[in-house]
Amino acid sequence: ILKNSNERVDILDAGSGDGIVATSLIQENQEVNLVCYDMSQVALSNISNSRITSICGSIGSLPFNDNAFDLSWSMDVFEHLHDDELGAMLQSLRKQMSENSSLLFHTFPTQYDYLFNGAKGKYRYPLLPFRNLKPKSFTRLTRAYAALLDAWWLLRAGKDRREMIKKKSHCNPLTRERLEDIAKRAGFDIEYIELAQLYPDDLFTAKPGIQEKFIGQTISYRNLSGVLVPRPTAGEIGLD
């Protein structure tokens, strides 16, 4: 869109932080109106590009006109929001995206990432003997294993994992299925969605790890990205 459009493109970076994605994607020869929207004024103060408009506010209540944006993206935001907050954000975005627009997203980590990459790897070892199962069977086994760990934590601490992390920064790691459900209920259709292994086991040392042993088992993949498109309303398709 940025490279091929000859007209002004209105873009929203929802949950922009310090605008690193927005700054890197702007092409100087394009007519782009780019808005970075984030709840942190400190992060927004680091944006120095004069072609970017910075606005501070709640991500669940965007202060723009309906159909204001041709393109939106939200990078590494979803995992910081609980399901109801994410649904509210997507509903607000849906209203302010034009009919033929798209919402690009990336979220990390995914729901079961802690089994494969957390606690210095101790949770993943019971899964290693089963890594060659068919993906559907391995996924069921992994979910059952997670449920057993939840039962253990409930007995020991009175909380399952979701309760234990609900006040942490990454309070809501998602699955593909749960994100698809939230997006559809917010008024979006799924144009593209993919689980991938984009980050090493240890983000800080980047040492090669155990991920290659689980190749093909998408439940172990750390990154979830895709493209959502607004579902036309009755008025937009002329049924009202």
Rosetta silent file (secondary structure, phi, psi, omega in degrees, C-alpha in Angstrom):
SEQUENCE: ILKNSNERVDILDAGSGDGIVATSLIQENQEVNLVCYDMSQVALSNISNSRITSICGSIGSLPFNDNAFDLSWSMDVFEHLHDDELGAMLQSLRKQMSENSSLLFHTFPTQYDYLFNGAKGKYRYPLLPFRNLKPKSFTRLTRAYAALLDAWWLLRAGKDRREMIKKKSHCNPLTRERLEDIAKRAGFDIEYIELAQLYPDDLFTAKPGIQEKFIGQTISYRNLSGVLVPRPTAGEIGLD
SCORE:     score description
SCORE:     0.000 S_00000001
   1 L     0.000  -46.092 -176.943    0.000    0.000    0.000 S_00000001
   2 L   -65.852  -35.766 -175.260    2.726    2.475    0.953 S_00000001
   3 L   -81.471  -30.529 -169.312    4.779    1.840   -2.172 S_00000001
   4 L  -104.027  -13.240 -176.368    2.014    1.681   -4.762 S_00000001
   5 L   -78.046  135.911  174.977   -0.552    4.243   -3.691 S_00000001
   6 L  -100.205   -2.038  178.798   -0.645    7.557   -5.572 S_00000001
   7 L  -112.762  169.171  179.233   -3.183    9.033   -3.171 S_00000001
   8 L   -65.568  135.310  178.303   -2.970    9.959    0.487 S_00000001
   9 E  -112.372  123.840  179.008   -3.058    6.934    2.760 S_00000001
  10 E   -95.730  119.853 -171.474   -4.460    7.385    6.267 S_00000001
  11 E  -125.423  139.318  175.539   -2.749    4.984    8.665 S_00000001
  12 E  -118.906  127.263  170.792   -3.224    4.225   12.357 S_00000001
  13 E  -100.966  100.756 -173.860   -0.586    2.559   14.527 S_00000001
  14 E   -89.218  111.569 -173.653   -2.752    1.318   17.418 S_00000001
  15 L    81.823   50.235 -167.468   -0.620    0.821   20.502 S_00000001
  16 L   -74.076  -21.129 -170.982    2.415    2.334   18.826 S_00000001
  17 L    61.028 -131.342 -178.340    4.722    2.665   21.811 S_00000001
  18 L   -87.077   10.985  172.323    7.651    4.812   20.693 S_00000001
  19 L    77.622   20.891 -176.019    6.638    4.520   17.038 S_00000001
  20 H   -63.920  -37.616  178.813    9.528    2.340   15.888 S_00000001
  21 H   -68.599  -46.529 -178.851    7.317    0.405   13.447 S_00000001
  22 H   -60.546  -45.744 -178.074    5.675    3.540   12.075 S_00000001
  23 H   -62.594  -39.736 -177.044    8.974    5.355   11.644 S_00000001
  24 H   -73.355  -23.215 -175.310   10.587    2.429    9.833 S_00000001
  25 H   -96.000  -14.176  179.456    7.682    1.984    7.397 S_00000001
  26 L   -67.800  131.883  174.522    7.151    5.569    6.291 S_00000001
  27 L  -103.975  128.159 -171.861    8.414    6.216    2.769 S_00000001
  28 L   -63.205  -23.817 -177.116    9.531    9.786    2.252 S_00000001
  29 L   -94.714   12.941 -178.065    8.057   10.048   -1.251 S_00000001
  30 L  -108.965  150.871  174.829    4.552    8.991   -0.221 S_00000001
  31 L   -88.399   92.299 -174.014    1.557   11.055    0.798 S_00000001
  32 E  -122.214  130.234  170.564    0.978    9.427    4.174 S_00000001
  33 E  -107.670  103.969 -172.260   -1.058   10.621    7.123 S_00000001
  34 E  -114.615  125.837  179.942    0.195    8.446    9.972 S_00000001
  35 E  -112.645  125.094  171.947   -1.196    8.549   13.516 S_00000001
  36 E   -99.530  122.393 -176.293    0.580    6.854   16.427 S_00000001
  37 E  -122.729  124.357 -176.861   -1.879    6.184   19.244 S_00000001
  38 E  -154.220  156.660 -179.800   -0.746    4.879   22.622 S_00000001
  39 L   -83.095   -9.088 -177.755   -1.630    5.144   26.302 S_00000001
  40 L  -103.828  110.544  176.718    1.946    6.083   27.252 S_00000001
  41 H   -67.932  -30.934  178.742    2.867    9.728   26.799 S_00000001
  42 H   -62.796  -45.609  179.017    6.446    8.854   27.737 S_00000001
  43 H   -63.885  -44.699 -178.583    6.706    6.400   24.825 S_00000001
  44 H   -63.519  -29.247 -178.577    5.089    8.842   22.393 S_00000001
  45 L   -66.103  -13.986  179.104    7.523   11.590   23.413 S_00000001
  46 L   -85.444   -5.100  179.656   10.293    9.570   21.751 S_00000001
  47 L   -83.558  119.378 -175.707    8.721    9.998   18.294 S_00000001
  48 L  -111.494   -8.918 -178.853   10.619   12.713   16.468 S_00000001
  49 L   -70.154  122.575 -174.837    9.412   12.286   12.888 S_00000001
  50 L   -70.476  -13.844 -179.718    7.411   15.389   11.969 S_00000001
  51 L   -87.554   -0.058 -179.920    5.209   13.410    9.579 S_00000001
  52 E  -108.640  129.276  174.140    3.773   11.364   12.434 S_00000001
  53 E   -92.726  125.509 -178.651    0.907   12.621   14.604 S_00000001
  54 E  -105.686  128.746  179.790    1.140   11.339   18.185 S_00000001
  55 E  -132.907  131.730  179.927   -2.001   11.010   20.309 S_00000001
  56 E  -102.069  132.192  178.742   -2.199    9.659   23.858 S_00000001
  57 L   176.941 -179.752 -179.402   -5.341    7.877   25.033 S_00000001
  58 L   -74.091  132.665 -178.161   -7.090    4.609   25.855 S_00000001
  59 L   -70.386  -18.965 -178.840   -6.708    1.938   23.200 S_00000001
  60 L   -87.171   -4.208 -179.081  -10.251    0.721   23.881 S_00000001
  61 L  -143.993   86.241 -174.884  -11.865    4.043   22.970 S_00000001
  62 L   -81.502  133.397 -171.212  -10.334    5.626   19.883 S_00000001
  63 L   -93.208   40.230 -175.978  -11.272    9.310   19.330 S_00000001
  64 L  -113.341  165.823  176.779  -11.452    9.330   15.534 S_00000001
  65 L   -70.987  155.484  175.507  -14.237    9.643   12.998 S_00000001
  66 L   -61.138  145.211  177.354  -15.813    6.504   11.551 S_00000001
  67 L    59.802   34.694 -173.236  -14.054    5.152    8.440 S_00000001
  68 L   -82.938  -21.345 -169.431  -11.041    7.373    9.103 S_00000001
  69 E  -124.185  139.955  177.462   -8.227    4.960    8.223 S_00000001
  70 E   -87.621  -22.450 -177.537   -7.187    3.031    5.114 S_00000001
  71 E  -152.702  136.244  174.548   -4.702    0.870    6.990 S_00000001
  72 E  -132.517  151.779  169.802   -4.132    0.034   10.649 S_00000001
  73 E  -141.631  155.348  179.810   -1.620   -2.101   12.426 S_00000001
  74 E  -142.982  104.391 -172.798   -1.168   -3.255   15.994 S_00000001
  75 E  -107.419  120.142  177.700    2.172   -4.827   16.793 S_00000001
  76 L    57.382   47.419  178.620    2.766   -6.642   20.084 S_00000001
  77 L  -116.918  -41.818 -171.135   -0.317   -5.156   21.738 S_00000001
  78 H   -55.123  -37.962 -175.138   -2.925   -7.931   21.939 S_00000001
  79 H   -69.318  -12.171  178.451   -1.028   -9.943   24.565 S_00000001
  80 H   -91.651   -1.769 -175.279   -1.226   -6.992   26.979 S_00000001
  81 L  -118.487  137.316  173.237   -5.035   -6.926   26.910 S_00000001
  82 L   -69.958  164.589 -173.504   -7.551   -9.269   28.508 S_00000001
  83 H   -53.113  -44.462 -178.691  -10.175  -10.783   26.202 S_00000001
  84 H   -67.344  -36.961  178.433  -12.811   -8.133   26.987 S_00000001
  85 H   -68.839  -40.937  178.027  -10.287   -5.304   26.522 S_00000001
  86 H   -64.468  -42.146  177.593   -9.064   -6.782   23.235 S_00000001
  87 H   -61.258  -41.816  178.576  -12.643   -7.146   22.018 S_00000001
  88 H   -64.376  -40.357  178.277  -13.373   -3.506   22.907 S_00000001
  89 H   -62.566  -46.679 -178.279  -10.236   -2.363   21.092 S_00000001
  90 H   -66.815  -36.756  176.488  -11.107   -4.317   17.948 S_00000001
  91 H   -63.583  -41.127  178.249  -14.694   -3.062   17.967 S_00000001
  92 H   -66.005  -41.300  177.378  -13.428    0.512   18.220 S_00000001
  93 H   -63.800  -40.564 -179.185  -10.945   -0.089   15.402 S_00000001
  94 H   -56.531  -40.930 -178.475  -13.654   -1.646   13.232 S_00000001
  95 H   -67.016  -30.013 -171.339  -15.714    1.561   13.387 S_00000001
  96 L  -103.481    9.769  175.589  -12.811    3.747   12.378 S_00000001
  97 E  -103.213  138.441 -179.595  -11.497    1.685    9.483 S_00000001
  98 E   -69.824  167.007 -170.389  -12.690    2.367    5.957 S_00000001
  99 E   -57.171  -39.929 -175.571  -14.589   -0.295    3.996 S_00000001
 100 E  -104.419   23.087 -176.936  -11.601   -1.682    2.083 S_00000001
 101 E   -86.591  175.080  179.414   -9.009   -1.273    4.812 S_00000001
 102 E  -138.323  151.862  173.681   -6.950   -3.889    6.644 S_00000001
 103 E  -116.768  115.654  177.194   -5.642   -4.393   10.165 S_00000001
 104 E   -93.401  139.546 -179.323   -2.187   -5.980   10.392 S_00000001
 105 E  -143.545  156.247  168.980   -1.209   -7.529   13.714 S_00000001
 106 E  -143.732  137.388  176.533    1.492   -9.454   15.500 S_00000001
 107 E  -136.896  143.319 -179.534    1.314  -10.866   19.015 S_00000001
 108 L  -152.805  137.616    0.575    3.880  -12.654   21.166 S_00000001
 109 L   -87.594  174.405  175.549    3.987  -14.928   23.127 S_00000001
 110 E   -91.170  171.676 -167.891    1.276  -17.467   22.370 S_00000001
 111 L   -59.196  -39.108 -174.962   -0.745  -19.257   25.047 S_00000001
 112 L  -101.434   14.369 -179.748    1.399  -22.381   25.388 S_00000001
 113 H   -58.288  -35.758 -177.164    4.777  -20.709   24.895 S_00000001
 114 H   -62.153  -27.199  179.194    5.585  -21.147   28.591 S_00000001
 115 H   -69.437  -30.724 -173.873    5.529  -24.936   28.174 S_00000001
 116 H  -102.870  -25.090 -173.806    8.270  -24.846   25.552 S_00000001
 117 H  -129.328   -5.608 -179.057   10.308  -21.767   26.475 S_00000001
 118 L   -92.384  169.948  174.857    9.462  -20.874   30.082 S_00000001
 119 H    49.967   41.172  179.095   10.976  -21.871   33.424 S_00000001
 120 H    55.841   27.000  173.607   14.376  -22.571   31.792 S_00000001
 121 H    87.656    1.940 -172.670   12.788  -25.332   29.727 S_00000001
 122 L   -69.853  -23.531 -179.305   11.738  -27.623   32.550 S_00000001
 123 L   -78.890  -21.901 -173.234    8.115  -27.854   31.378 S_00000001
 124 L   -82.661  -21.574 -173.150    8.952  -28.982   27.858 S_00000001
 125 H   -61.162  -37.716  176.153   10.920  -32.131   28.690 S_00000001
 126 H   -63.982  -19.060 -179.653    7.848  -34.329   29.351 S_00000001
 127 H   -87.418  -18.777 -174.750    6.648  -33.403   25.842 S_00000001
 128 H   -56.667  -43.320 -178.412    9.860  -34.356   24.031 S_00000001
 129 H   -63.758  -14.692 -175.383    9.092  -38.103   23.690 S_00000001
 130 H  -107.327    8.907 -171.378    5.837  -37.211   21.911 S_00000001
 131 L   -66.411  -16.972 -179.366    7.192  -34.607   19.482 S_00000001
 132 L   -95.677    5.214  173.586    6.789  -36.909   16.453 S_00000001
 133 L   -63.072  159.839  172.429    3.076  -37.406   16.961 S_00000001
 134 L   -61.241  144.893 -174.835    0.749  -36.053   14.301 S_00000001
 135 H   -51.598  -40.940 -179.136    0.104  -32.338   14.966 S_00000001
 136 H   -63.089  -42.534  179.681   -3.539  -32.850   15.939 S_00000001
 137 H   -69.360  -40.377  179.884   -2.613  -35.514   18.501 S_00000001
 138 H   -65.708  -38.015  178.163    0.340  -33.500   19.817 S_00000001
 139 H   -62.497  -44.848  178.407   -1.877  -30.436   20.225 S_00000001
 140 H   -62.471  -42.333  179.429   -4.409  -32.418   22.249 S_00000001
 141 H   -62.716  -43.316 -179.290   -1.634  -33.887   24.388 S_00000001
 142 H   -63.625  -42.202  178.387   -0.114  -30.456   25.016 S_00000001
 143 H   -64.977  -38.210  177.699   -3.457  -28.993   26.059 S_00000001
 144 H   -66.177  -40.278  177.813   -4.056  -31.933   28.415 S_00000001
 145 H   -62.476  -43.108  177.659   -0.575  -31.467   29.883 S_00000001
 146 H   -61.915  -38.397  178.579   -1.295  -27.760   30.430 S_00000001
 147 H   -65.439  -37.844  176.972   -4.543  -28.687   32.172 S_00000001
 148 H   -64.726  -41.060  176.583   -2.651  -31.051   34.496 S_00000001
 149 H   -63.485  -40.334  177.040   -0.213  -28.275   35.385 S_00000001
 150 H   -60.211  -42.598  179.103   -3.169  -25.976   36.058 S_00000001
 151 H   -61.887  -40.587  178.444   -4.651  -28.599   38.384 S_00000001
 152 H   -63.946  -44.704  179.462   -1.317  -28.843   40.217 S_00000001
 153 H   -65.848  -36.124  176.978   -1.063  -25.064   40.611 S_00000001
 154 H   -62.174  -41.829  179.075   -4.665  -24.909   41.818 S_00000001
 155 H   -66.991  -39.122 -175.958   -3.885  -27.472   44.506 S_00000001
 156 H   -81.388  -43.874 -170.567   -0.680  -25.721   45.563 S_00000001
 157 H  -121.101   -6.750 -179.540   -1.564  -22.040   45.213 S_00000001
 158 L    78.523   12.285 -179.073   -5.297  -21.876   44.557 S_00000001
 159 L  -139.465  143.895  169.895   -4.754  -20.318   41.106 S_00000001
 160 L   -90.052 -179.465 -173.458   -4.351  -21.623   37.579 S_00000001
 161 H   -62.564  -41.959 -178.515   -1.872  -20.094   35.145 S_00000001
 162 H   -60.909  -37.259  177.228   -4.285  -17.527   33.678 S_00000001
 163 H   -69.481  -36.184 -177.794   -5.030  -16.236   37.158 S_00000001
 164 H   -68.780  -29.409 -175.604   -1.327  -16.128   38.050 S_00000001
 165 H  -104.053    2.669 -170.945   -0.392  -13.979   35.036 S_00000001
 166 L   -65.662  -18.148  177.329   -3.457  -11.724   34.803 S_00000001
 167 L  -105.228    4.190  177.799   -1.621   -8.769   36.360 S_00000001
 168 L   -83.781  167.387 -179.364    1.603   -9.267   34.417 S_00000001
 169 L   -60.355  -49.255  175.581    2.532   -7.305   31.299 S_00000001
 170 L   -89.694   73.059 -171.936    1.875  -10.306   29.039 S_00000001
 171 L   -81.706  -12.860 -172.157   -1.417  -11.007   30.760 S_00000001
 172 L  -145.899   65.664  172.864   -3.172  -12.717   27.852 S_00000001
 173 L   -60.291  137.290 -169.935   -1.083  -14.921   25.536 S_00000001
 174 E  -108.765  158.979  164.931   -3.432  -16.048   22.774 S_00000001
 175 L  -102.574  162.282  176.840   -4.155  -19.071   20.654 S_00000001
 176 H   -59.027  -43.911 -175.546   -5.039  -18.768   16.997 S_00000001
 177 H   -66.052  -41.011 -178.190   -8.561  -20.068   17.661 S_00000001
 178 H   -69.438  -39.268  177.801   -9.285  -17.671   20.526 S_00000001
 179 H   -65.522  -42.588  177.385   -8.016  -14.661   18.587 S_00000001
 180 H   -58.050  -42.531 -179.334  -10.089  -15.626   15.548 S_00000001
 181 H   -64.175  -45.311  179.671  -13.196  -15.856   17.751 S_00000001
 182 H   -63.089  -43.410 -178.660  -12.593  -12.450   19.382 S_00000001
 183 H   -64.250  -43.127 -179.404  -11.911  -10.808   16.002 S_00000001
 184 H   -65.014  -40.165  179.340  -15.029  -12.250   14.375 S_00000001
 185 H   -70.176  -19.728  177.577  -17.239  -11.140   17.266 S_00000001
 186 L   -88.189   -2.325  176.206  -15.729   -7.651   16.948 S_00000001
 187 L   102.836   19.414  179.335  -16.797   -7.402   13.307 S_00000001
 188 E  -112.324  152.787  166.070  -13.727   -8.620   11.420 S_00000001
 189 E  -105.649  154.226 -178.504  -13.127  -11.391    8.923 S_00000001
 190 E   -93.359  111.349  177.073   -9.817  -13.253    8.860 S_00000001
 191 E   -86.030  -35.580 -178.653   -7.951  -12.627    5.619 S_00000001
 192 E  -159.559  138.302  175.408   -4.715  -14.247    6.757 S_00000001
 193 E  -152.392  139.865 -174.380   -3.403  -15.694   10.019 S_00000001
 194 E  -149.064  136.820  166.857   -0.243  -17.662   10.734 S_00000001
 195 E   -93.085  137.743 -177.441    1.635  -19.196   13.620 S_00000001
 196 E  -147.719  165.860  177.593    5.394  -18.995   13.191 S_00000001
 197 L  -112.510   87.727 -174.252    8.677  -19.433   15.016 S_00000001
 198 L   -98.757  -22.720 -176.601   10.309  -16.024   14.585 S_00000001
 199 L  -111.525  148.310  175.666   12.177  -15.664   17.865 S_00000001
 200 L   -70.009  169.694  178.847   14.881  -17.880   19.375 S_00000001
 201 L   -54.550  -47.525 -178.423   14.280  -19.776   22.614 S_00000001
 202 L  -111.357  109.594 -175.162   16.132  -17.120   24.594 S_00000001
 203 L   -66.537  -20.857 -173.916   15.429  -13.618   23.315 S_00000001
 204 L   -93.093  -34.493  179.079   18.358  -12.168   25.228 S_00000001
 205 L  -100.662  -18.568 -179.192   21.170  -14.566   24.338 S_00000001
 206 L    55.314   30.377  177.413   19.729  -15.759   20.988 S_00000001
 207 L   -73.896  143.186  174.696   21.288  -19.160   21.612 S_00000001
 208 L   -63.127  139.866 -174.276   20.063  -22.001   19.403 S_00000001
 209 L  -130.563 -144.717 -170.890   17.670  -24.114   21.434 S_00000001
 210 L   -92.956   -1.747 -173.202   15.204  -26.905   21.394 S_00000001
 211 H   -57.109  -37.064 -177.161   12.706  -25.378   18.966 S_00000001
 212 H   -62.520  -21.830  179.213   13.910  -27.427   16.024 S_00000001
 213 H   -72.907  -17.609 -179.341   12.827  -30.570   17.869 S_00000001
 214 H  -111.591   20.491  178.746    9.211  -29.374   17.693 S_00000001
 215 L   -57.570  132.270 -179.118    9.197  -28.298   14.040 S_00000001
 216 L    93.480  -14.058  177.270    5.739  -28.838   12.579 S_00000001
 217 L   -96.826   90.323 -170.520    4.034  -28.716   15.969 S_00000001
 218 H   -65.683  -19.499  177.609    2.413  -25.297   15.639 S_00000001
 219 H   -64.756  -19.315  178.860    1.142  -25.277   19.210 S_00000001
 220 H   -88.542   -7.857 -173.870    4.793  -24.706   20.200 S_00000001
 221 L   -74.588  144.259 -168.568    5.229  -21.685   17.899 S_00000001
 222 L   -92.468  -22.186 -170.352    5.796  -18.345   19.613 S_00000001
 223 E  -116.719  137.091  178.540    4.506  -15.782   17.114 S_00000001
 224 E  -128.611  121.518 -177.874    0.988  -15.150   15.819 S_00000001
 225 E  -140.748  165.325  179.645    0.412  -12.653   13.025 S_00000001
 226 E   172.420 -169.480 -178.789   -2.104  -11.911   10.335 S_00000001
 227 E  -132.030  125.923  175.245   -4.462   -9.556    8.546 S_00000001
 228 E  -109.368  143.280  177.567   -8.026   -8.748    9.603 S_00000001
 229 E  -124.242  141.169 -179.460  -10.529   -7.014    7.336 S_00000001
 230 E   -62.501  132.308  174.846  -13.717   -5.249    8.448 S_00000001
 231 L   -77.111  128.546 -178.830  -16.841   -7.306    7.811 S_00000001
 232 L   -59.200  137.249  174.963  -19.319   -5.167    5.831 S_00000001
 233 L   -82.243  171.364  178.990  -22.309   -4.021    7.833 S_00000001
 234 L   -59.188  -38.048  178.941  -25.864   -4.168    6.539 S_00000001
 235 L   -66.490  -36.441 -178.200  -25.682   -0.501    5.637 S_00000001
 236 L   -70.919  -25.472  178.427  -22.447   -0.932    3.717 S_00000001
 237 L  -104.005   10.938  172.536  -23.919   -3.662    1.523 S_00000001
 238 L    75.536   31.272 -179.117  -27.195   -1.833    1.040 S_00000001
 239 L  -102.958   -3.603  179.977  -29.468   -4.062    3.148 S_00000001
 240 L   -90.000    0.000    0.000  -30.764   -1.449    5.564 S_00000001
